[in-house]
C-alpha positions as a printed Julia matrix, in Angstrom:
122×3 Matrix{Float64}:
  -8.33   22.98   14.02
  -6.6    21.43   17.01
  -8.47   18.15   16.57
  -7.58   18.05   12.86
  -3.94   18.79   13.63
  -3.9    16.07   16.3
  -5.43   13.59   13.84
  -2.8    14.5    11.24
  -0.04   14.01   13.8
  -1.46   10.64   14.86
  -1.63    9.54   11.21
   1.93   10.7    10.53
   3.21    8.87   13.61
   1.39    5.69   12.57
   2.84    5.91    9.05
   6.31    6.4    10.5
   5.94    3.36   12.75
   4.81    1.28    9.78
   7.99    2.26    7.94
  10.04    0.92   10.84
   8.19   -2.36   11.29
   8.93   -5.59    9.53
   5.99   -7.27    7.86
   4.29   -9.99    9.86
   4.22  -13.58    8.6
   0.5   -13.06    7.96
   1.25   -9.98    5.81
   3.76  -11.97    3.77
   1.42  -14.95    3.44
  -1.4   -12.7     2.23
   0.88  -11.04   -0.33
   2.15  -14.43   -1.53
  -1.43  -15.67   -1.84
  -2.3   -12.56   -3.87
   0.58  -13.35   -6.25
  -0.6   -16.95   -6.6
  -4.17  -15.8    -7.3
  -2.93  -13.29   -9.86
  -0.82  -15.97  -11.56
  -3.88  -18.21  -11.77
  -5.93  -15.35  -13.2
  -3.3   -14.75  -15.9
  -3.27  -18.45  -16.8
  -7.07  -18.52  -17.0
  -7.26  -15.35  -19.08
  -4.54  -16.62  -21.41
  -6.33  -19.96  -21.82
  -9.58  -18.19  -22.66
  -7.76  -15.99  -25.16
  -6.07  -19.01  -26.75
  -9.41  -20.84  -27.02
 -11.04  -17.86  -28.72
  -8.06  -17.27  -31.0
  -8.16  -20.87  -32.27
 -11.91  -20.76  -32.86
 -14.05  -18.66  -35.13
 -14.47  -16.01  -32.43
 -15.84  -12.63  -33.31
 -13.17   -9.92  -33.37
 -14.82   -8.13  -30.45
 -14.66  -11.31  -28.34
 -11.01  -11.72  -29.18
 -10.29   -8.07  -28.27
 -12.07   -8.54  -24.94
 -10.06  -11.69  -24.21
  -6.88   -9.82  -25.09
  -7.84   -6.99  -22.72
  -8.59   -9.54  -19.99
  -5.09  -11.0   -20.37
  -3.53   -7.53  -20.17
  -5.56   -6.67  -17.06
  -4.62   -9.95  -15.39
  -0.94   -9.37  -16.2
  -1.12   -5.88  -14.71
  -2.73   -7.26  -11.55
   0.05   -9.85  -11.33
   2.69   -7.16  -11.73
   1.08   -5.14   -8.92
   0.83   -8.18   -6.64
   4.5    -9.0    -7.21
   5.49   -5.4    -6.52
   3.5    -5.4    -3.28
   5.23   -8.62   -2.2
   8.65   -7.24   -3.13
   7.89   -4.04   -1.2
   6.95   -6.05    1.88
  10.14   -8.1     1.68
  12.36   -5.05    1.18
  13.76   -3.08    4.04
  12.45    0.47    4.21
  14.51    2.88    2.18
  16.29    5.53    4.27
  14.64    8.32    2.29
  11.2     6.85    3.02
  11.97    6.74    6.75
  13.3    10.31    6.61
  10.21   11.49    4.75
   7.99    9.86    7.37
  10.02   11.51   10.14
   9.68   14.87    8.4
   5.92   14.37    8.12
   5.74   13.7    11.87
   7.75   16.85   12.59
   5.59   18.95   10.25
   2.39   17.62   11.83
   3.73   18.29   15.33
   4.55   21.88   14.38
   1.07   22.31   12.89
  -0.47   20.99   16.1
   1.58   23.42   18.2
   0.5    26.29   15.96
  -3.16   25.27   16.17
  -2.91   25.09   19.96
  -1.2    28.49   20.1
  -3.86   30.0    17.84
  -6.58   28.57   20.06
  -4.88   29.93   23.17
  -4.51   33.38   21.55
  -8.14   33.37   20.43
  -9.3    32.58   23.95
  -7.72   35.87   25.09
  -5.33   34.45   27.63
């Protein structure tokens, strides 16, 4: 129980530190590259849809192409949101929630240590 509580505290502290850190240039570059890849995927999916729509494509093929466009657009939306989140400063409530998680994990660790001490009969 103590080891689990220590691991939870370590994870909470790491999450808190991440909230306080600015993204690295590499993080931003990776997120920007993900947006560019997603934009290319949307363009490709749309081109495939357009080609099938202007041909004598089977309805099932057209539906699949339509679904591919929707999936690519969703991936683009997610990539843009990730980039926006990286560029944004952490919200105060997110920092406070991370601080609260650290406090809660520290209390749980203290309790686990106290329980272990009590169980050892000291």
